[in-house]
Short mmCIF file of C-alpha atoms and ligand atoms in Angstrom, two decimals:
data_model
loop_
_atom_site.label_atom_id
_atom_site.label_comp_id
_atom_site.label_asym_id
_atom_site.label_seq_id
_atom_site.Cartn_x
_atom_site.Cartn_y
_atom_site.Cartn_z
CA MET A 1 221.30 -72.06 -69.49
CA GLN A 2 224.71 -71.34 -71.05
CA ASN A 3 223.37 -67.88 -72.00
CA LEU A 4 222.67 -67.11 -68.35
CA ILE A 5 226.14 -68.26 -67.35
CA GLU A 6 227.67 -66.07 -70.09
CA LYS A 7 225.60 -63.14 -68.86
CA ALA A 8 226.89 -63.69 -65.30
CA ILE A 9 230.51 -63.92 -66.48
CA HIS A 10 230.28 -60.60 -68.29
CA THR A 11 227.84 -58.50 -66.25
CA HIS A 12 227.98 -60.04 -62.73
CA GLN A 13 224.25 -59.40 -62.50
CA LEU A 14 221.52 -62.02 -62.23
CA ASN A 15 218.05 -61.51 -60.84
CA LYS A 16 216.29 -63.85 -58.43
CA GLU A 17 214.54 -65.83 -61.19
CA GLU A 18 217.78 -66.29 -63.12
CA LEU A 19 219.65 -67.44 -60.01
CA LEU A 20 216.86 -69.88 -59.22
CA LEU A 21 216.93 -71.35 -62.74
CA LEU A 22 220.68 -71.97 -62.37
CA LEU A 23 220.26 -73.48 -58.91
CA GLU A 24 217.47 -75.80 -60.10
CA ASP A 25 219.36 -77.16 -63.11
CA GLU A 26 221.08 -80.37 -62.01
CA THR A 27 223.40 -80.57 -65.01
CA ASN A 28 225.33 -77.30 -64.81
CA LEU A 29 227.68 -77.71 -61.82
CA ASP A 30 230.84 -78.13 -63.90
CA ALA A 31 229.95 -75.23 -66.19
CA LEU A 32 229.30 -72.96 -63.19
CA LEU A 33 232.55 -73.94 -61.49
CA ALA A 34 234.49 -73.32 -64.71
CA ALA A 35 232.82 -69.90 -65.13
CA ALA A 36 233.54 -68.95 -61.52
CA ASN A 37 237.15 -70.07 -61.94
CA GLN A 38 237.50 -67.81 -64.99
CA VAL A 39 236.07 -64.82 -63.10
CA ARG A 40 238.24 -65.57 -60.03
CA LYS A 41 241.38 -65.57 -62.19
CA LYS A 42 240.46 -62.27 -63.84
CA TYR A 43 239.54 -60.36 -60.67
CA VAL A 44 241.61 -61.82 -57.83
CA GLY A 45 244.38 -63.72 -59.65
CA ASP A 46 246.07 -67.04 -58.91
CA GLU A 47 247.25 -66.36 -55.37
CA ILE A 48 245.61 -68.29 -52.55
CA HIS A 49 245.63 -66.35 -49.30
CA LEU A 50 246.19 -68.21 -46.04
CA ARG A 51 244.54 -67.31 -42.73
CA GLY A 52 245.74 -69.02 -39.56
CA LEU A 53 242.63 -70.07 -37.65
CA ILE A 54 242.80 -70.05 -33.83
CA GLU A 55 239.72 -71.57 -32.18
CA PHE A 56 240.26 -70.03 -28.77
CA SER A 57 237.08 -70.96 -26.87
CA ASN A 58 234.28 -73.48 -27.39
CA PHE A 59 231.98 -71.96 -24.74
CA CYS A 60 228.80 -70.57 -26.27
CA LYS A 61 225.77 -68.87 -24.77
CA ASN A 62 223.70 -69.63 -27.87
CA ASN A 63 221.87 -72.76 -28.84
CA CYS A 64 221.91 -72.95 -32.65
CA LEU A 65 220.29 -76.27 -33.52
CA TYR A 66 222.96 -77.22 -36.06
CA CYS A 67 226.09 -76.54 -34.01
CA GLY A 68 228.07 -78.88 -31.76
CA LEU A 69 229.11 -75.95 -29.54
CA ARG A 70 225.48 -75.09 -28.64
CA ARG A 71 225.03 -74.49 -24.92
CA ASP A 72 222.74 -77.50 -24.42
CA ASN A 73 225.39 -79.93 -25.68
CA LYS A 74 226.49 -81.39 -22.35
CA ASN A 75 228.66 -84.05 -24.02
CA LEU A 76 231.32 -81.51 -24.89
CA THR A 77 234.32 -80.69 -22.66
CA ARG A 78 234.56 -76.91 -22.73
CA TYR A 79 237.88 -75.03 -22.95
CA ARG A 80 239.09 -71.50 -23.31
CA MET A 81 242.66 -70.49 -24.04
CA ASP A 82 244.19 -67.75 -21.92
CA GLU A 83 245.25 -64.42 -23.37
CA GLU A 84 248.98 -65.17 -23.34
CA ASN A 85 248.52 -68.51 -25.09
CA ILE A 86 246.37 -66.96 -27.80
CA ILE A 87 248.97 -64.30 -28.50
CA SER A 88 251.89 -66.76 -28.44
CA LEU A 89 250.03 -69.06 -30.85
CA ALA A 90 249.60 -66.07 -33.16
CA ALA A 91 253.34 -65.43 -32.84
CA HIS A 92 254.01 -69.06 -33.79
CA ALA A 93 251.71 -68.68 -36.81
CA LYS A 94 253.75 -65.67 -37.85
CA GLU A 95 256.99 -67.68 -37.51
CA MET A 96 255.42 -70.26 -39.82
CA GLY A 97 254.98 -67.49 -42.41
CA LEU A 98 251.29 -66.65 -41.95
CA LYS A 99 250.27 -63.00 -42.25
CA THR A 100 246.63 -63.11 -41.16
CA ILE A 101 245.10 -64.62 -38.03
CA VAL A 102 241.41 -65.47 -37.57
CA LEU A 103 240.28 -65.62 -33.94
CA GLN A 104 237.13 -67.73 -33.70
CA SER A 105 235.00 -68.86 -30.76
CA GLY A 106 231.51 -69.53 -29.55
CA GLU A 107 229.79 -66.50 -28.02
CA ASP A 108 231.79 -66.63 -24.78
CA LEU A 109 230.98 -63.83 -22.33
CA HIS A 110 234.27 -64.41 -20.46
CA PHE A 111 235.96 -62.57 -23.31
CA ASN A 112 234.52 -59.14 -22.51
CA THR A 113 235.49 -56.03 -24.48
CA GLU A 114 238.48 -55.25 -22.27
CA ARG A 115 239.96 -58.76 -22.61
CA MET A 116 239.28 -58.90 -26.36
CA CYS A 117 240.92 -55.51 -26.89
CA ARG A 118 244.03 -56.64 -24.97
CA ILE A 119 244.28 -59.74 -27.18
CA ILE A 120 243.71 -57.70 -30.36
CA LYS A 121 246.46 -55.23 -29.40
CA GLY A 122 248.84 -58.11 -28.53
CA ILE A 123 248.31 -59.70 -31.94
CA LYS A 124 248.46 -56.43 -33.87
CA ALA A 125 251.81 -55.67 -32.19
CA LEU A 126 253.09 -58.71 -34.13
CA ASP A 127 252.24 -56.94 -37.40
CA LEU A 128 249.61 -59.48 -38.45
CA ALA A 129 246.27 -58.77 -40.11
CA LEU A 130 243.49 -59.82 -37.73
CA THR A 131 240.03 -61.20 -38.39
CA LEU A 132 237.51 -61.78 -35.60
CA SER A 133 234.72 -64.35 -35.73
CA ILE A 134 233.16 -64.15 -32.28
CA GLY A 135 229.49 -63.55 -33.03
CA GLU A 136 226.96 -60.83 -32.31
CA LYS A 137 228.12 -57.77 -30.36
CA THR A 138 226.90 -54.20 -29.96
CA ARG A 139 228.04 -51.48 -32.36
CA GLU A 140 230.10 -50.02 -29.50
CA GLU A 141 231.93 -53.31 -28.97
CA TYR A 142 232.66 -53.65 -32.69
CA ALA A 143 233.94 -50.06 -32.66
CA ALA A 144 236.21 -50.82 -29.68
CA TYR A 145 237.71 -53.88 -31.42
CA LYS A 146 238.31 -51.78 -34.54
CA GLU A 147 239.94 -49.05 -32.48
CA ALA A 148 242.18 -51.72 -30.88
CA GLY A 149 243.29 -52.77 -34.37
CA ALA A 150 240.97 -55.53 -35.67
CA ASP A 151 240.84 -55.44 -39.47
CA ARG A 152 238.18 -57.94 -40.51
CA TYR A 153 235.10 -59.67 -39.13
CA LEU A 154 233.35 -62.89 -40.15
CA ILE A 155 229.70 -63.32 -39.28
CA ARG A 156 227.52 -65.46 -41.50
CA ILE A 157 223.89 -64.51 -41.93
CA GLU A 158 223.44 -68.34 -42.05
CA THR A 159 220.19 -67.99 -44.05
CA THR A 160 218.03 -65.13 -45.30
CA ASP A 161 214.89 -67.22 -44.74
CA LYS A 162 213.67 -65.57 -41.54
CA LYS A 163 211.45 -68.50 -40.53
CA LEU A 164 214.29 -70.98 -41.08
CA TYR A 165 216.58 -68.72 -39.07
CA ALA A 166 214.08 -68.50 -36.21
CA ASP A 167 213.59 -72.29 -36.24
CA ASN A 168 217.35 -72.94 -36.05
CA ASN A 169 218.48 -70.11 -33.80
CA PRO A 170 216.33 -70.01 -30.68
CA ASP A 171 216.63 -66.77 -28.64
CA MET A 172 218.31 -65.04 -31.59
CA SER A 173 216.90 -62.50 -34.02
CA TRP A 174 217.54 -62.40 -37.77
CA GLU A 175 217.11 -58.61 -37.76
CA GLU A 176 219.77 -58.22 -35.06
CA ARG A 177 222.21 -60.41 -36.99
CA ALA A 178 221.61 -58.38 -40.15
CA GLU A 179 222.12 -55.20 -38.09
CA CYS A 180 225.49 -56.56 -36.86
CA ILE A 181 226.50 -57.07 -40.50
CA ARG A 182 225.49 -53.52 -41.45
CA ASN A 183 227.29 -52.07 -38.38
CA LEU A 184 230.52 -53.90 -39.19
CA LYS A 185 230.48 -52.62 -42.77
CA SER A 186 229.81 -49.03 -41.74
CA LEU A 187 232.63 -49.19 -39.16
CA GLY A 188 235.07 -49.91 -41.99
CA TYR A 189 235.77 -53.59 -41.34
CA GLU A 190 236.57 -55.87 -44.21
CA LEU A 191 233.29 -57.72 -43.90
CA GLY A 192 232.86 -61.47 -44.22
CA SER A 193 229.52 -63.23 -44.19
CA GLY A 194 228.08 -66.38 -45.70
CA CYS A 195 225.48 -69.07 -45.28
CA LEU A 196 224.92 -72.68 -44.45
CA VAL A 197 223.71 -74.92 -47.26
CA GLY A 198 221.58 -78.02 -46.74
CA LEU A 199 219.68 -77.12 -43.58
CA PRO A 200 216.40 -79.05 -43.22
CA ASN A 201 213.54 -77.18 -45.01
CA GLN A 202 215.93 -74.78 -46.75
CA THR A 203 214.71 -73.90 -50.25
CA LEU A 204 216.66 -73.06 -53.42
CA SER A 205 214.68 -69.84 -53.52
CA SER A 206 216.14 -68.82 -50.14
CA LEU A 207 219.66 -69.68 -51.36
CA ALA A 208 219.12 -67.32 -54.30
CA ASP A 209 218.09 -64.67 -51.76
CA ASP A 210 221.25 -65.39 -49.73
CA ILE A 211 223.44 -64.61 -52.75
CA LEU A 212 221.54 -61.38 -53.44
CA PHE A 213 221.87 -60.46 -49.74
CA PHE A 214 225.68 -60.80 -49.97
CA LYS A 215 225.67 -58.34 -52.87
CA GLU A 216 223.22 -55.95 -51.23
CA THR A 217 225.21 -55.80 -47.96
CA ASP A 218 228.41 -55.21 -49.94
CA CYS A 219 230.38 -58.10 -48.43
CA ASP A 220 234.13 -58.35 -48.96
CA MET A 221 234.38 -62.08 -48.16
CA ILE A 222 231.86 -64.92 -48.33
CA GLY A 223 232.17 -68.39 -46.79
CA ILE A 224 229.70 -71.03 -47.91
CA GLY A 225 229.46 -73.98 -45.54
CA PRO A 226 227.71 -77.27 -46.23
CA PHE A 227 225.71 -78.12 -43.10
CA ILE A 228 227.03 -81.35 -41.54
CA PRO A 229 224.80 -82.93 -38.88
CA HIS A 230 226.35 -83.33 -35.43
CA PRO A 231 225.26 -86.36 -33.35
CA ASP A 232 224.83 -84.33 -30.14
CA THR A 233 222.43 -81.78 -31.60
CA PRO A 234 218.69 -81.78 -32.36
CA LEU A 235 219.55 -82.00 -36.10
CA LYS A 236 221.49 -85.26 -35.69
CA ASN A 237 219.15 -87.15 -38.07
CA ALA A 238 219.02 -84.43 -40.72
CA LYS A 239 220.48 -85.17 -44.16
CA GLY A 240 222.76 -82.20 -44.80
CA LYS A 241 226.14 -82.83 -46.47
CA GLU A 242 225.17 -81.06 -49.72
CA LEU A 243 228.65 -80.58 -51.16
CA ASN A 244 227.61 -80.05 -54.79
CA LEU A 245 224.89 -77.56 -53.92
CA SER A 246 227.35 -75.69 -51.67
CA LEU A 247 229.88 -75.53 -54.52
CA LYS A 248 227.15 -74.22 -56.78
CA VAL A 249 226.14 -71.47 -54.34
CA MET A 250 229.83 -70.60 -53.97
CA ALA A 251 230.35 -70.44 -57.75
CA LEU A 252 227.28 -68.21 -58.21
CA THR A 253 228.55 -65.97 -55.41
CA ARG A 254 231.88 -65.56 -57.26
CA LEU A 255 230.02 -64.74 -60.49
CA LEU A 256 227.98 -61.99 -58.84
CA LEU A 257 230.65 -60.64 -56.48
CA PRO A 258 233.75 -61.02 -58.68
CA ASP A 259 236.37 -59.20 -56.60
CA ILE A 260 235.71 -60.53 -53.09
CA ASN A 261 237.62 -63.21 -51.14
CA ILE A 262 236.05 -66.67 -50.98
CA PRO A 263 237.44 -69.45 -48.77
CA ALA A 264 237.47 -73.11 -49.69
CA THR A 265 235.83 -74.12 -46.40
CA THR A 266 236.95 -76.91 -44.08
CA ALA A 267 233.39 -78.30 -44.13
CA MET A 268 233.76 -78.84 -47.91
CA GLU A 269 236.99 -80.78 -47.34
CA THR A 270 235.31 -82.81 -44.59
CA LEU A 271 232.70 -84.07 -47.09
CA ALA A 272 235.18 -85.13 -49.81
CA PRO A 273 238.98 -85.46 -49.95
CA ASP A 274 238.96 -83.17 -52.99
CA GLY A 275 236.30 -80.79 -51.62
CA GLN A 276 238.68 -77.87 -51.15
CA ALA A 277 240.45 -78.52 -54.46
CA LYS A 278 237.09 -78.40 -56.26
CA ALA A 279 236.28 -75.14 -54.47
CA LEU A 280 239.66 -73.62 -55.39
CA ASN A 281 239.04 -74.60 -59.01
CA GLY A 282 235.52 -73.15 -58.83
CA GLY A 283 235.94 -69.60 -57.56
CA ALA A 284 237.64 -69.83 -54.14
CA ASN A 285 240.93 -68.03 -53.37
CA VAL A 286 241.42 -68.42 -49.61
CA ILE A 287 242.20 -71.31 -47.22
CA MET A 288 242.18 -71.10 -43.44
CA PRO A 289 244.73 -73.61 -42.10
CA ASN A 290 243.91 -74.48 -38.52
CA VAL A 291 246.67 -73.42 -36.12
CA THR A 292 244.78 -74.33 -32.93
CA LEU A 293 246.77 -76.66 -30.65
CA THR A 294 246.00 -80.35 -31.21
CA ASP A 295 244.41 -80.95 -27.76
CA PHE A 296 241.89 -78.15 -28.23
CA ARG A 297 240.97 -78.64 -31.85
CA LYS A 298 239.25 -81.98 -31.20
CA LEU A 299 236.99 -80.12 -28.75
CA TYR A 300 236.02 -77.45 -31.29
CA GLN A 301 233.55 -79.80 -32.88
CA LEU A 302 230.98 -77.82 -34.82
CA TYR A 303 230.33 -80.98 -36.82
CA PRO A 304 231.89 -84.46 -36.81
CA GLY A 305 234.85 -85.56 -38.95
CA LYS A 306 236.57 -82.17 -39.25
CA THR A 307 239.58 -83.03 -41.38
CA THR A 308 241.94 -80.83 -39.39
CA THR A 309 241.38 -82.77 -36.12
CA GLY A 310 244.53 -84.53 -34.87
CA TYR A 311 247.08 -82.42 -36.77
CA THR A 312 249.58 -79.97 -35.30
CA PRO A 313 249.61 -76.36 -36.57
CA ASP A 314 252.77 -77.10 -38.60
CA ASP A 315 251.23 -80.26 -40.18
CA SER A 316 248.08 -78.37 -41.13
CA LEU A 317 249.99 -75.60 -42.82
CA LYS A 318 252.23 -78.00 -44.73
CA LYS A 319 249.22 -79.97 -46.02
CA VAL A 320 247.57 -76.77 -47.24
CA ILE A 321 250.69 -75.48 -48.98
CA ASP A 322 251.22 -78.87 -50.70
CA LYS A 323 247.61 -78.73 -51.91
CA ILE A 324 248.07 -75.23 -53.33
CA HIS A 325 251.21 -76.23 -55.22
CA ALA A 326 249.55 -79.40 -56.54
CA LEU A 327 246.87 -77.16 -58.09
CA GLY A 328 249.53 -75.02 -59.80
CA ARG A 329 248.55 -71.97 -57.75
CA THR A 330 250.73 -69.76 -55.54
CA VAL A 331 250.57 -68.86 -51.85
CA GLY A 332 249.57 -65.22 -51.33
CA SER A 333 252.52 -63.04 -50.36
CA GLY A 334 250.81 -60.08 -48.66
CA TYR A 335 247.97 -59.56 -46.18
CA GLY A 336 245.47 -60.69 -48.81
CA GLN A 337 242.83 -57.97 -48.50
CA SER A 338 239.99 -58.39 -50.96
CA PRO A 339 240.32 -56.15 -54.03
CA HIS A 340 236.69 -55.21 -53.39
CA TRP A 341 237.54 -53.70 -49.99
CA LEU A 342 240.77 -52.10 -51.23
CA LYS A 343 238.84 -50.34 -54.00
CA GLU A 344 236.49 -48.83 -51.41
CA GLN A 345 239.42 -47.41 -49.42
CA LYS A 346 240.56 -45.22 -52.33
N1 SAM B 1 229.91 -68.22 -32.82
C1 SAM B 1 230.22 -67.43 -33.95
C2 SAM B 1 229.05 -67.37 -34.92
O1 SAM B 1 228.17 -68.20 -34.83
O2 SAM B 1 229.07 -66.45 -35.76
C3 SAM B 1 231.44 -67.90 -34.69
C4 SAM B 1 231.77 -69.36 -34.61
S1 SAM B 1 230.59 -70.43 -35.41
C5 SAM B 1 231.09 -71.97 -34.82
C6 SAM B 1 231.17 -70.40 -37.09
C7 SAM B 1 230.24 -71.00 -38.13
O3 SAM B 1 230.17 -72.41 -37.95
C8 SAM B 1 228.79 -70.58 -38.09
O4 SAM B 1 228.62 -69.35 -38.72
C9 SAM B 1 228.09 -71.75 -38.79
O5 SAM B 1 227.74 -71.40 -40.13
C10 SAM B 1 229.14 -72.85 -38.81
N2 SAM B 1 228.60 -74.13 -38.31
C11 SAM B 1 228.06 -74.38 -37.12
N3 SAM B 1 227.58 -75.64 -37.05
C12 SAM B 1 227.84 -76.22 -38.27
C13 SAM B 1 227.56 -77.50 -38.84
N4 SAM B 1 226.93 -78.46 -38.16
N5 SAM B 1 227.95 -77.73 -40.12
C14 SAM B 1 228.61 -76.78 -40.82
N6 SAM B 1 228.90 -75.55 -40.33
C15 SAM B 1 228.50 -75.26 -39.07
FE1 SF4 B 2 227.42 -70.65 -30.81
FE2 SF4 B 2 228.24 -69.88 -33.24
FE3 SF4 B 2 227.72 -72.47 -32.69
FE4 SF4 B 2 225.68 -70.75 -32.83
S1 SF4 B 2 227.08 -71.33 -34.55
S2 SF4 B 2 225.99 -72.31 -31.22
S3 SF4 B 2 226.63 -68.91 -32.00
S4 SF4 B 2 229.32 -71.25 -31.84
#
């Protein structure tokens, strides 16, 4: 097993069978995290880049079985921030020292192309890097956001197992999601994707495919999220909460895609107080402090127990910076583009 890990450290190539062997071995988590940490240090350095996350609407037209924002969840009070508030929150994030904003929401049709482009231009006028995470759109819409100034886009494939995807995402198509990912890349976005880990009936074989999919689609950022069951969804009795397996998938992703950005996800921190620290010591180099206003963030409940609930934007940022310093790492000083994407721009 150590030979395979050495091979990954030096060549960043593993085939499906090799990935599966590493995923099946229950004794190698620490070795994989250490290897991913070594590769992270070599390719992306010790800086941890911060992204201020604004969750601006919890309306969603979709019905993903795992998500608390799904349209059939009638127990959720829905909110959407108005354009001015979104832009002034971004301005506050800038005052706090953040250089990148992530705008995230359910798939909310209220925010049509015209409205989104106004918000994008308002935020870009503040000289911030901007990431969107607002779901599936047409190529023309993605092109319009890019033209308005958006730099990056996050859209997880969630799983490469097409049956699992169909079972969990009613009315949605895996092929269309994959097409969105290809469109975003070809439009020049810094492309973020990722998967959920621990969905019911998910196999290790499909997780190996997920990692190979990230490489094949030439992603610049990958977020790995442990699935956490939400009580108001059809998956409320599912097990989920696979922190160690999520860390393993994350570490393998770092080994195969050495120069991308990888966040230590909030879902990891929700499962263990040291979840993000383990991720940052196992290949991750990004954290997304939540800068959503306190009253709204408790309503953006993808899953229960989100650690950022109840804090103000300033509290959240301070906690994150303290954590980075406690790990002996530094806060990123620039916009924090992934070296992988920067290389492609030359
Ligand atoms: N609506 C957009 C989309 O789906 O791409 C962006 C927002 S969506 C809430 C962001 C991510 O939340 C999804 O890609 C999904 O992986 C994650 N998510 C949803 N429900 C979750 C759960 N129960 N546990 C962990 N992550 C979850
Ligand atoms: Fe909507 Fe995204 Fe949640 Fe699916 S994961 S229900 S698209 S917010």
